[in-house]
XYZ file of C-alpha atoms in Angstrom:
101
model
C 24.162 -19.031 -16.549
C 21.672 -16.608 -15.380
C 19.921 -18.390 -12.941
C 23.604 -19.310 -11.640
C 24.073 -15.101 -10.642
C 20.364 -15.653 -9.762
C 21.277 -18.144 -6.950
C 25.212 -17.170 -5.926
C 24.683 -13.176 -5.124
C 27.883 -13.067 -3.922
C 29.289 -12.826 -7.792
C 28.775 -9.132 -8.781
C 27.584 -8.493 -12.373
C 30.378 -5.821 -14.114
C 28.968 -2.475 -14.861
C 29.363 -1.502 -18.473
C 27.718 1.639 -20.196
C 27.195 2.371 -23.969
C 25.035 2.486 -27.115
C 23.641 -1.446 -27.896
C 22.755 -2.714 -32.078
C 20.168 -5.367 -30.711
C 20.145 -8.406 -33.511
C 16.326 -8.732 -35.385
C 15.358 -11.277 -32.626
C 16.107 -7.918 -29.897
C 18.059 -11.267 -27.663
C 21.185 -10.056 -28.133
C 23.212 -6.611 -28.739
C 26.534 -5.138 -29.993
C 27.222 -2.836 -27.326
C 30.147 -0.040 -28.665
C 31.460 2.980 -26.974
C 29.602 5.688 -29.395
C 26.761 6.145 -31.018
C 27.564 5.973 -34.659
C 29.014 2.801 -34.212
C 32.069 3.137 -35.628
C 33.847 2.795 -32.382
C 35.152 -1.273 -30.659
C 32.373 -3.176 -28.827
C 31.329 -6.311 -27.647
C 28.606 -8.910 -28.400
C 26.146 -9.588 -25.368
C 23.396 -12.213 -24.568
C 20.049 -10.702 -23.384
C 17.923 -13.648 -22.996
C 16.840 -13.983 -19.687
C 17.923 -11.005 -18.504
C 16.470 -8.562 -16.345
C 15.906 -5.089 -17.554
C 14.168 -1.710 -17.194
C 13.934 1.486 -19.823
C 13.169 5.048 -18.023
C 9.804 4.158 -16.141
C 12.244 2.149 -13.932
C 9.946 -0.781 -13.817
C 12.225 -4.354 -13.941
C 10.485 -6.791 -16.906
C 11.545 -10.505 -16.537
C 13.687 -11.172 -19.484
C 12.225 -14.144 -20.535
C 8.839 -12.449 -22.373
C 10.709 -11.301 -25.183
C 12.113 -8.168 -26.745
C 14.137 -5.644 -24.374
C 14.315 -1.824 -24.612
C 16.391 -2.152 -27.290
C 14.449 -3.353 -29.685
C 14.708 -5.285 -32.987
C 15.537 -2.445 -35.116
C 19.021 -3.212 -36.387
C 20.289 0.232 -37.573
C 19.335 2.170 -34.114
C 21.374 2.289 -30.754
C 20.414 2.456 -27.680
C 21.882 4.127 -24.822
C 22.601 1.601 -21.960
C 23.621 0.034 -19.082
C 24.330 -3.742 -18.795
C 25.752 -5.998 -15.829
C 27.054 -9.276 -17.277
C 29.171 -11.721 -15.272
C 31.681 -14.366 -16.690
C 30.230 -17.722 -18.123
C 32.131 -20.442 -18.268
C 30.745 -24.059 -19.071
C 31.782 -27.252 -21.059
C 35.284 -25.667 -21.581
C 33.717 -22.351 -23.699
C 33.712 -19.089 -21.572
C 31.850 -16.043 -22.504
C 30.314 -12.667 -21.134
C 26.370 -12.633 -20.276
C 23.966 -10.205 -19.270
C 21.625 -10.397 -16.128
C 20.392 -7.052 -16.394
C 19.805 -4.015 -18.590
C 19.117 -0.546 -17.919
C 17.662 1.611 -21.117
C 19.086 5.412 -20.171
């Protein structure tokens, strides 16, 4: 997944921008088009994704919650770098980097 992207840089992540609504663990988000959450959205796994906030310091994603936090009632304006993952007959989009804006 993320390790594959790190080793195989010819895979270019798609960049998405929107409003991230985290789960209570901070390791997944629901990304919506508007900050009120009343628009279409998609879920993304953040586990292992590198991330940065306004300080522009990149952090290793294996050390816990990201800049989106764990408050399920608060959205954060973000950009995500996502790749398509296929394994064992399943497919999903996985975030490989996150930037809080």
